[in-house]
Tab-separated table of C-alpha atoms and ligand atoms in Angstrom:
chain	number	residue	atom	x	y	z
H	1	UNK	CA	99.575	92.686	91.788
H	2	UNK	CA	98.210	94.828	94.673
H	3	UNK	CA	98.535	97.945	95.342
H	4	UNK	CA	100.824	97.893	98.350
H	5	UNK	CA	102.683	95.519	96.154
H	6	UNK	CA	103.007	98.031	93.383
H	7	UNK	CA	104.398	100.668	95.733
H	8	UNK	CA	106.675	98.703	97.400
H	9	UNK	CA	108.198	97.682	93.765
H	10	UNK	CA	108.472	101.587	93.499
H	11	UNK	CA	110.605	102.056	95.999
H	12	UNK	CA	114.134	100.769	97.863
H	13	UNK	CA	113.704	98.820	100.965
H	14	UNK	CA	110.024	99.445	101.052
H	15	UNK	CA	109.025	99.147	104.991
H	16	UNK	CA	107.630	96.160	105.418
H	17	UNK	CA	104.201	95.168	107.297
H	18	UNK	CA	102.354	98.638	105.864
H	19	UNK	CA	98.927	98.712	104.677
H	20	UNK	CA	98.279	99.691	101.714
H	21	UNK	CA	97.391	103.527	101.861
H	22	UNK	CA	100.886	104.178	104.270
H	23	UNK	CA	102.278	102.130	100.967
H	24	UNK	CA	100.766	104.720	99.365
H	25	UNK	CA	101.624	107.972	101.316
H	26	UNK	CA	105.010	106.709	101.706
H	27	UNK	CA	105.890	105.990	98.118
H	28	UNK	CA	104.715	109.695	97.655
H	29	UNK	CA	106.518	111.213	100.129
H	30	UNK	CA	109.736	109.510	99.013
H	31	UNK	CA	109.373	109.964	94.985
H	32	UNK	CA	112.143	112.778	94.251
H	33	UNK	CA	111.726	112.167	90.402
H	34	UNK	CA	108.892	111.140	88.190
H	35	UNK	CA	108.892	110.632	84.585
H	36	UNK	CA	105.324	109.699	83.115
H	37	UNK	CA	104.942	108.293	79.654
H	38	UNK	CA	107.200	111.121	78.706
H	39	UNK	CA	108.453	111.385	74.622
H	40	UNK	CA	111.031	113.278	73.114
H	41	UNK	CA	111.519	113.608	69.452
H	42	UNK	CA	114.102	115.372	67.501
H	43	UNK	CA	112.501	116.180	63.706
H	44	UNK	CA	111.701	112.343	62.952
H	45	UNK	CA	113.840	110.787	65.471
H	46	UNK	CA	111.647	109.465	68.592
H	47	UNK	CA	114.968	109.632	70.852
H	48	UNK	CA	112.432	109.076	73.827
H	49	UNK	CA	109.007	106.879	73.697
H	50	UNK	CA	106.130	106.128	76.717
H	51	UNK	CA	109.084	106.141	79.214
H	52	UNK	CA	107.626	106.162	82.991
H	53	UNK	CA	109.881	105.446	86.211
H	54	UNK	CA	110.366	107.474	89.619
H	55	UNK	CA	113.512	107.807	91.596
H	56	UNK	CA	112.958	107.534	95.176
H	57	UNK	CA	114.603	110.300	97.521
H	58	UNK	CA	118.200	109.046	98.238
H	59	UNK	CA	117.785	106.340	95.607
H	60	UNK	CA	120.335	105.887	92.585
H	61	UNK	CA	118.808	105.007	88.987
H	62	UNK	CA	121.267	104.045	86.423
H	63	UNK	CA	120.473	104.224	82.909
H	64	UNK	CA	121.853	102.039	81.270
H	65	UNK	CA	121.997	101.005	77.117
H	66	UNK	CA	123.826	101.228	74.659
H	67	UNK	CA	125.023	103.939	72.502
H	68	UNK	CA	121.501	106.099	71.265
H	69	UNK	CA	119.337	104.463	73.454
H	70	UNK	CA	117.701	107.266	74.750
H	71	UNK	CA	119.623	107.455	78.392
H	72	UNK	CA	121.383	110.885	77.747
H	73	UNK	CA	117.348	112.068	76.448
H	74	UNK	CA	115.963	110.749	79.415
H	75	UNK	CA	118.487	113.104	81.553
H	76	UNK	CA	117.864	115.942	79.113
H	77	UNK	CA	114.089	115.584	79.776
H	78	UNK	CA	114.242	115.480	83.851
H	79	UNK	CA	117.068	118.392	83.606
H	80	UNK	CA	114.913	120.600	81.314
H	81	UNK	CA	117.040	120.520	78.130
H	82	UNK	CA	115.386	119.429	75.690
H	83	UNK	CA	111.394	119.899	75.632
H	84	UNK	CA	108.955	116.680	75.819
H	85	UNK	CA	106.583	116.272	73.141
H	86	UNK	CA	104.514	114.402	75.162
H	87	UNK	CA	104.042	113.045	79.044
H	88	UNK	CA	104.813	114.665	82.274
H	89	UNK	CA	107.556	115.119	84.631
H	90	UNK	CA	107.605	115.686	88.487
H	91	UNK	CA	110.067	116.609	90.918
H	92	UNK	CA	109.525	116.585	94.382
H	93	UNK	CA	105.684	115.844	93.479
H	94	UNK	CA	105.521	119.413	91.214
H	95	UNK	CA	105.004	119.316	87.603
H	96	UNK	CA	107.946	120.791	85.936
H	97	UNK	CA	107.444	119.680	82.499
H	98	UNK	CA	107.137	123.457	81.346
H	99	UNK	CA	109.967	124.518	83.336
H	100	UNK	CA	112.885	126.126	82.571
H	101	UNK	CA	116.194	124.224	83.570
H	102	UNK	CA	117.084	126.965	86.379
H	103	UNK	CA	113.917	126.331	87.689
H	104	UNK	CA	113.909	122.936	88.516
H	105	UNK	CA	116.778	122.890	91.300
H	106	UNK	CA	118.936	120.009	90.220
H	107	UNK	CA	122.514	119.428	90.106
H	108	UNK	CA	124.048	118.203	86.695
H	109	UNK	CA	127.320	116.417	86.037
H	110	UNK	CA	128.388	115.613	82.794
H	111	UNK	CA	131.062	113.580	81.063
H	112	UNK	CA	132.947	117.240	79.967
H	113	UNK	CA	133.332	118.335	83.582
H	114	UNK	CA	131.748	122.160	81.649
H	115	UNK	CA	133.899	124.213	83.974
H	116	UNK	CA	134.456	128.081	83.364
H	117	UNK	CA	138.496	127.942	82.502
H	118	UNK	CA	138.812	131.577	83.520
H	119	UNK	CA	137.174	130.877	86.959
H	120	UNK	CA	138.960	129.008	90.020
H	121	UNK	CA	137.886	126.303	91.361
H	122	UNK	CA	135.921	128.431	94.281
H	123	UNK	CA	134.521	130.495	91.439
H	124	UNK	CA	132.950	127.512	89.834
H	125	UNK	CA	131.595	125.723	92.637
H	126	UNK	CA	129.901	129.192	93.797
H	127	UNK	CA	128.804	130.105	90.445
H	128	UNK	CA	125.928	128.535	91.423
H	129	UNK	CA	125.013	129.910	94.681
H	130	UNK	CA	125.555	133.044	93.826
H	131	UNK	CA	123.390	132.857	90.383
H	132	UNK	CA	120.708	132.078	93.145
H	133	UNK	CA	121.444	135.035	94.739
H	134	UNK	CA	122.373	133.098	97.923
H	135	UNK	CA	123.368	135.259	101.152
H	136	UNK	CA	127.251	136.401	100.723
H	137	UNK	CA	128.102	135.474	104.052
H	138	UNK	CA	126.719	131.647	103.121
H	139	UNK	CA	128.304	131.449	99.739
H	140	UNK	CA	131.999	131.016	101.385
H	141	UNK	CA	131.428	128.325	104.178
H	142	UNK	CA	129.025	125.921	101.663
H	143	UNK	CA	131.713	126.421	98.797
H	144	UNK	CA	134.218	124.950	101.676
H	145	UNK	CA	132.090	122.104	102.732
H	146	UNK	CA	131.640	120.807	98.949
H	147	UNK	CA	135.000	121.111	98.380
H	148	UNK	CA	136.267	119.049	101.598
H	149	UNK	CA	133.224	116.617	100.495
H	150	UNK	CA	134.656	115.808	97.395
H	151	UNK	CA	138.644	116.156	98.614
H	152	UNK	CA	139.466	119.026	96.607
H	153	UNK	CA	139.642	122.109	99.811
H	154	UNK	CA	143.396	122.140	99.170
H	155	UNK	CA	142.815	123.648	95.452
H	156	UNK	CA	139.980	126.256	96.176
H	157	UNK	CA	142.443	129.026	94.088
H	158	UNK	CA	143.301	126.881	90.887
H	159	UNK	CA	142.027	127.658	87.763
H	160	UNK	CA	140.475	124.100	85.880
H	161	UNK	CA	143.687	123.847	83.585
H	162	UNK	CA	145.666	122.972	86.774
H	163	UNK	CA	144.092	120.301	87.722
H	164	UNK	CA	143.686	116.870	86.203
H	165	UNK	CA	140.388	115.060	84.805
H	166	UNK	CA	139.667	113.234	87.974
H	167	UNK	CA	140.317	116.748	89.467
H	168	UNK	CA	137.840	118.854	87.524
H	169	UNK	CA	135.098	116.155	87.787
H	170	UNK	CA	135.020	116.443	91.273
H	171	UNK	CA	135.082	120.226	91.236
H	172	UNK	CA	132.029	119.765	88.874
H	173	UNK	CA	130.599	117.499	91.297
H	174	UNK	CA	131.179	119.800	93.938
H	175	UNK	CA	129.864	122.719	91.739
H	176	UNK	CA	126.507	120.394	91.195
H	177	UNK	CA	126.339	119.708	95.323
H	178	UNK	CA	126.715	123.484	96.189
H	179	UNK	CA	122.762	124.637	96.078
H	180	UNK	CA	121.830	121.086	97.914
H	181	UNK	CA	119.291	119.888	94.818
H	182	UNK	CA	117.206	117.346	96.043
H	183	UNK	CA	117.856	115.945	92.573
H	184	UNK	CA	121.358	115.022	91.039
H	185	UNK	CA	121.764	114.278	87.528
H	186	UNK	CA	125.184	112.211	85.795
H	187	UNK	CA	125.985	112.013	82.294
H	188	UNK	CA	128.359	109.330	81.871
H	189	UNK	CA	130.594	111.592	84.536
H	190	UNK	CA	133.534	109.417	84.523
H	191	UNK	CA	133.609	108.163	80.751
H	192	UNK	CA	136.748	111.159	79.849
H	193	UNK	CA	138.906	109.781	82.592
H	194	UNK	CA	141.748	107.098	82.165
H	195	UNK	CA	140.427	103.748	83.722
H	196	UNK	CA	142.507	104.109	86.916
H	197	UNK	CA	141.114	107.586	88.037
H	198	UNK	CA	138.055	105.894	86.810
H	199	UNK	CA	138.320	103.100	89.575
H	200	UNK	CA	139.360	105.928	92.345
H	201	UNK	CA	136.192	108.259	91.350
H	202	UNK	CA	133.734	104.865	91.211
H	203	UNK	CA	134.792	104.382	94.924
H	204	UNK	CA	134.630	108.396	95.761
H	205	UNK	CA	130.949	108.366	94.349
H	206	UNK	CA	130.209	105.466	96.001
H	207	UNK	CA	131.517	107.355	99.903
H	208	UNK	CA	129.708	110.606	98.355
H	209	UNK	CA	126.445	108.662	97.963
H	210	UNK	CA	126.445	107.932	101.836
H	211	UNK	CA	126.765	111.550	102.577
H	212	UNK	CA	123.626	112.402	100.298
H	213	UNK	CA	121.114	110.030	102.168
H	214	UNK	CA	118.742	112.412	100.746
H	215	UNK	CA	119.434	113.473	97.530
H	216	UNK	CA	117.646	111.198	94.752
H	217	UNK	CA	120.329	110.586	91.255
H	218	UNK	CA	119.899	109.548	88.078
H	219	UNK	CA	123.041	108.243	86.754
H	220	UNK	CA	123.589	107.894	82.730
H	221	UNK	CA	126.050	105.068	81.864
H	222	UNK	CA	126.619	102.270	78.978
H	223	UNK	CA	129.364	100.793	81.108
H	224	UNK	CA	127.722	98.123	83.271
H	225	UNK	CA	130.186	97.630	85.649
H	226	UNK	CA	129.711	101.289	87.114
H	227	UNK	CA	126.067	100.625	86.916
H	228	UNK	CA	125.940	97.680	89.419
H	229	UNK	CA	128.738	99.388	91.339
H	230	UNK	CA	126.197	102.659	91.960
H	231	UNK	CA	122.635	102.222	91.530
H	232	UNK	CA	119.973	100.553	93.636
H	233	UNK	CA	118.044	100.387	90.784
H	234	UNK	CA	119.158	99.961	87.181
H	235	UNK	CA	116.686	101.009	84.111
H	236	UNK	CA	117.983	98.789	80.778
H	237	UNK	CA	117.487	101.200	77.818
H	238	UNK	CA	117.181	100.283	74.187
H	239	UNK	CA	116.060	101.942	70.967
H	240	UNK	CA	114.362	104.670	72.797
H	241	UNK	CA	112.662	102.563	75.271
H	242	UNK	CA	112.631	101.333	78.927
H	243	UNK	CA	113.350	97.872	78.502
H	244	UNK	CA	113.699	96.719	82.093
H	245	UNK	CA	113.641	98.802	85.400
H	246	UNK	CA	114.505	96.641	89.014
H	247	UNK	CA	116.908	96.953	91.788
H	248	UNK	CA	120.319	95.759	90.019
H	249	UNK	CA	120.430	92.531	91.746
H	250	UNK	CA	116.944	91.201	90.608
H	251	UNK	CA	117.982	92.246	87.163
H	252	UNK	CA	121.638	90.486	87.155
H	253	UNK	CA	120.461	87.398	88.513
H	254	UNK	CA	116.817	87.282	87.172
H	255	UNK	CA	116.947	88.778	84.112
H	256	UNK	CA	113.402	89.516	82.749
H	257	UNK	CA	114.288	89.859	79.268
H	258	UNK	CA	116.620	88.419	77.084
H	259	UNK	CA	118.316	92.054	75.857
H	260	UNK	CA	118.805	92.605	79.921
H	261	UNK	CA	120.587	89.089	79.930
H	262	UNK	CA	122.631	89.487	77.284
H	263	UNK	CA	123.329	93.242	77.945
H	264	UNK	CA	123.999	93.248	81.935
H	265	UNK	CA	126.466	90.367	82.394
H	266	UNK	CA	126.732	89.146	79.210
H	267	UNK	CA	124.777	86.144	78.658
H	268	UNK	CA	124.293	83.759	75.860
H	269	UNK	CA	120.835	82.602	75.572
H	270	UNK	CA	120.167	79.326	74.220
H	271	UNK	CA	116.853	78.812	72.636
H	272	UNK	CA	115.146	75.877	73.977
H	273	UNK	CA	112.091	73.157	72.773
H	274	UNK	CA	109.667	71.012	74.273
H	275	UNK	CA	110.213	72.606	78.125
H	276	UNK	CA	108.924	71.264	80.411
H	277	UNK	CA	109.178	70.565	84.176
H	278	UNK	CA	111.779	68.954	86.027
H	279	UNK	CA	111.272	69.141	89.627
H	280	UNK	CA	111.508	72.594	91.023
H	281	UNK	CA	112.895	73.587	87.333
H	282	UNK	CA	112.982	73.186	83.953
H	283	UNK	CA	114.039	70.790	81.445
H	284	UNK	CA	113.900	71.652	77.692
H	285	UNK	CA	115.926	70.262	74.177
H	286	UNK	CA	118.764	72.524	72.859
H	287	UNK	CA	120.646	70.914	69.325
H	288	UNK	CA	120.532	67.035	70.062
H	289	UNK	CA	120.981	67.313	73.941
H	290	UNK	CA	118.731	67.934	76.812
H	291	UNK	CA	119.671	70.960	79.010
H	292	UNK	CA	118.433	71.820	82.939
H	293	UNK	CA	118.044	74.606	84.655
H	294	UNK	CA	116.979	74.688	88.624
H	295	UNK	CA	115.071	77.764	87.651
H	296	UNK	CA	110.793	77.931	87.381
H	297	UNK	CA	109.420	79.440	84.017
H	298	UNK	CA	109.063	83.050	83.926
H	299	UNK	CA	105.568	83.180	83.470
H	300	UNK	CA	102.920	83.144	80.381
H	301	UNK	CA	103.478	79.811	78.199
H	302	UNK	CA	105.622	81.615	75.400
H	303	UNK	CA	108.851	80.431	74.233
H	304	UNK	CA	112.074	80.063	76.607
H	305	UNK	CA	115.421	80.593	76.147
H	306	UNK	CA	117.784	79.406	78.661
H	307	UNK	CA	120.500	81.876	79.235
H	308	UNK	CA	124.022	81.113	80.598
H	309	UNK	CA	126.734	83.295	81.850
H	310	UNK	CA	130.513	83.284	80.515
H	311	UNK	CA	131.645	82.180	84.012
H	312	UNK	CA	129.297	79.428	84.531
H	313	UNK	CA	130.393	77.508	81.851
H	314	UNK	CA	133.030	74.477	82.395
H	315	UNK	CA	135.136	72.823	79.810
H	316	UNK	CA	135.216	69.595	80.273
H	317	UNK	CA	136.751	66.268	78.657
H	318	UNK	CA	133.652	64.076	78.389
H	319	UNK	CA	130.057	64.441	78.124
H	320	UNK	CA	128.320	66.004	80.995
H	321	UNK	CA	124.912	65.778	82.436
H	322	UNK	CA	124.199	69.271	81.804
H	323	UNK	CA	125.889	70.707	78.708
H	324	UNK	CA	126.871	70.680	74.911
H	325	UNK	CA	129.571	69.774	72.596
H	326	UNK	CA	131.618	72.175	71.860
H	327	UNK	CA	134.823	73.440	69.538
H	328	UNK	CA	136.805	76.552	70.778
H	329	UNK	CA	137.360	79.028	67.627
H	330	UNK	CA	139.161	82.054	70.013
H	331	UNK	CA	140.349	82.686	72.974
H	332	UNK	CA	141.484	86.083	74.518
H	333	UNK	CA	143.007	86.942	77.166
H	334	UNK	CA	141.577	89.348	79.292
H	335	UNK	CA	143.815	89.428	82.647
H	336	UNK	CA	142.524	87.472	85.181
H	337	UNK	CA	140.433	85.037	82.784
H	338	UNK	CA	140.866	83.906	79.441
H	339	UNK	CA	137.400	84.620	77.101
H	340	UNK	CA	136.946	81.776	75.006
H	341	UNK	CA	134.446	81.614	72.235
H	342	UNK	CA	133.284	78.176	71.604
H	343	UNK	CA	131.070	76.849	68.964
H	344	UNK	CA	128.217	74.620	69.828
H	345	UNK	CA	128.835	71.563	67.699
H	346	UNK	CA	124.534	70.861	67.006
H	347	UNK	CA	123.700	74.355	66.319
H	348	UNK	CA	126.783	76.454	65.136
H	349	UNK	CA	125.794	79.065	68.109
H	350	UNK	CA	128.627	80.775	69.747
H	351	UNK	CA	129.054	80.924	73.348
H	352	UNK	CA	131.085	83.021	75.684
H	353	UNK	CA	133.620	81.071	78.285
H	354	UNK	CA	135.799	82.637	80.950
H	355	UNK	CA	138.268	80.386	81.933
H	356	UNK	CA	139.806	81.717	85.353
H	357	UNK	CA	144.044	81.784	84.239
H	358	UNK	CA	144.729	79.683	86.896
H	359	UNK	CA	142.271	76.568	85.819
H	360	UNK	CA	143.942	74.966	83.438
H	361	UNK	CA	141.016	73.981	81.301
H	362	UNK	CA	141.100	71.100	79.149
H	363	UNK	CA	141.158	73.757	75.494
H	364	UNK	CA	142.988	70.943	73.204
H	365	UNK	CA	141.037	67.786	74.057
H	366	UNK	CA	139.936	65.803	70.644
H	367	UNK	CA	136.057	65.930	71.952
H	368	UNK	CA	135.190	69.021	74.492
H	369	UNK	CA	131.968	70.270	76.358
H	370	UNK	CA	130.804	72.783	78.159
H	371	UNK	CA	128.548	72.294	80.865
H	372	UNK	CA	126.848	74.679	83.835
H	373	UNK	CA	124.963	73.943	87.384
H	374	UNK	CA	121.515	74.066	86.905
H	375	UNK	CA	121.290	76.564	89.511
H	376	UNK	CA	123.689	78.891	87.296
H	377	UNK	CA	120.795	78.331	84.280
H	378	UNK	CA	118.569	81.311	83.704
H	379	UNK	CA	115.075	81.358	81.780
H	380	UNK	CA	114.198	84.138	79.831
H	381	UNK	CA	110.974	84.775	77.515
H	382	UNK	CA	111.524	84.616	74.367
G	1	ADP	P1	122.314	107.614	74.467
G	1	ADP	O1	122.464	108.638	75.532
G	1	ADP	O2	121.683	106.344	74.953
G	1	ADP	O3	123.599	107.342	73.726
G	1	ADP	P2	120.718	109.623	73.158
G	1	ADP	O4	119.649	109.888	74.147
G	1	ADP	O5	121.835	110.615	73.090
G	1	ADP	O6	121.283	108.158	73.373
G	1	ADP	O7	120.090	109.527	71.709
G	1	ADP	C1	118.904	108.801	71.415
G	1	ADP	C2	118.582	108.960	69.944
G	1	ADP	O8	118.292	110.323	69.630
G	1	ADP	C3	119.710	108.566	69.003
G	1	ADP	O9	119.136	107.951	67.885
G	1	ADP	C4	120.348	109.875	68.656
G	1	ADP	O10	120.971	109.798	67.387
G	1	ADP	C5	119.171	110.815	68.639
G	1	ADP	N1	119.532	112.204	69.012
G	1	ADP	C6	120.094	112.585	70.167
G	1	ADP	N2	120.260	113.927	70.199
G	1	ADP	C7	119.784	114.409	69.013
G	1	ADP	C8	119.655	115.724	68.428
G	1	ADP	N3	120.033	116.817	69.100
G	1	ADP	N4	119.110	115.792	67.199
G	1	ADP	C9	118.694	114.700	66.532
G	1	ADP	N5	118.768	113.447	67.029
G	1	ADP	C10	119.308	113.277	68.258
């Protein structure tokens, strides 16, 4: 890979036709956040290992993995919170690996809103400012302007036990905004709220987001629905590692590993022999059938696994070009499809179906199969 083609991976929407030292400067200018092989260890734990990504200057990076992954470390070490034991990290192009968390200029929301009870709302959002000793007359008018940004002018004068969840995380939000970081920082900011006021905050960050063209955040999550929602770029954690990092789209639909298949979107991934190819794809053996995809090989000449998304399957009544034998074992319903878990007849593997309610899929048949377009077919390195 070239250099310009490096930088350009670095960044969102990387202008196009540059050589490769404006590549270069411009990558630079725009990197709000950089993280170089940066560690963290608590006593024995490595919570954190070799973990190196930037965050572009009104780019969103979601972190996302499962439960003690290392996303909430990876926050804790760009906020300042918990020392690195090793590797370096830069805001704004300054090294502020020694730095205290004050010093660093970022704006933190977590998943406990962390609002001072006995404070209004006003209080908390200009806690802040005037911590930074702001001008007085400022404090007032930016403490207004946060609030109408996030909806919330009308309560300037409650305290945080008058207002509900969804209320008090966008007071935090607000209270993060206030000293315009460059850099904002989310802990899994909407995980406390009930999944409604969930669905109204998703869309509020989302309209925030367009007022912050230049503000760069890093947005902790295991849910992967907000994920693809928010970020430009999502950054697959697991055990303490950066498994994949690419601009959510790539990731959903190209998956580079098989963890980021199975974890964003849920795949099943279907371990394949003798591949070879078939046109402009693949063609491998899976159990006692032969299986396409339209896709090319991933590169190297390791092992592939073809992976295959719950709503790409199809039951159907008799044998298809393109699938396996199946029998269902479950089926749940999960509002506007059914989840079926079927059992592939050659290999005892479980896969995930979604049946959309209204199809009225052929569940009872004496023989079944499940089949998928080629085009639907993912490869993955095994
Ligand atoms: P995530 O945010 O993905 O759930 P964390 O970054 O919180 O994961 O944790 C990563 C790993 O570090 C886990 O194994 C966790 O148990 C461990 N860990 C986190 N915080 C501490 C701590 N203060 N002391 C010891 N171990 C910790």
């Amino acid at each position: 890979m070239s250099r310009a083609e490096r930088g350009a991976e670095r960044i969102v929407n990387a202008p196009k036709g540059l050589d490769d030292d404006a590549v270069d400067r411009t990558v630079r200018r725009r990197v709000a956040v950089g993280l170089d092989a940066v560690a963290v260890r608590y006593g024995d734990t490595v919570a954190l290992r070799d973990c190196t990504f930037e965050v572009a200057r009104g780019e969103t990076v979601a972190l996302l993995g499962p439960s003690g992954s290392g996303k909430s470390t990876a926050l804790k070490a760009i906020a300042g919170f918990e020392q690195v034991s090793s590797g370096t990290v830069t805001i704004d192009g300054r090294d502020v690996t020694r730095l205290s968390p004050a010093e660093r200029g970022i704006g933190i929301v977590v998943q406990s809103y962390a609002l001072f009870p006995h404070m209004s709302v006003r209080g908390n959002v200009a806690f802040g400012l005037k911590s930074r000793r702001a001008e007085r007359s400022s404090i007032r008018p930016r403490v207004d302007e946060v609030l109408r940004m996030v909806g919330m002018e009308e309560y300037a004068d409650r305290l945080p036990k008058q207002l509900s969840g969804g209320q008090q995380q966008r007071v935090a939000i607000a209270r993060a905004l206030a000293t315009r970081p460059d850099v904002v920082l989310l802990d899994e900011p909407l995980s406390a709220l009930d999944a409604g006021m969930r669905k109204d905050m998703l869309g509020e960050l989302q309209r925030l987001r367009s007022e912050l063209p230049d503000v760069a955040m890093v947005y902790v999550t295991h849910d992967q629905s907000e994920a693809l929602a928010l970020a430009d770029r999502i950054a697959i954690m697991r055990d303490a590692r950066l498994e994949s990092l690419g601009r959510a789209e790539d990731l959903f639909h190209r998956p580079p590993t098989e963890f980021t298949a199975t974890f964003l979107g849920g795949a099943d991934v279907l371990e394949m022999t003798d591949v070879h190819p078939d046109g402009a794809g693949l063609r491998g053996s899976y159990g006692d059938t032969a299986l396409r995809t339209a896709r090319s090989a991933p590169g190297g000449d390791g092992r592939v696994g073809f992976a295959v998304r719950p709503w790409a399957w199809r039951f159907v009544r008799t044998a298809p070009s393109n699938g396996v034998e199946v029998t269902v074992e479950q089926e749940q319903w999960r509002g506007a499809v059914r989840h079926v878990t079927a059992r592939v007849l050659a290999t005892g593997q479980k896969l995930g179906v979604d049946v959309p309610v209204l199809v009225d899929a052929p569940l009872k048949a004496e023989r079944l199969w499940v089949e998928a377009d080629p085009a639907d077919v993912m490869v993955v390195p095994l």
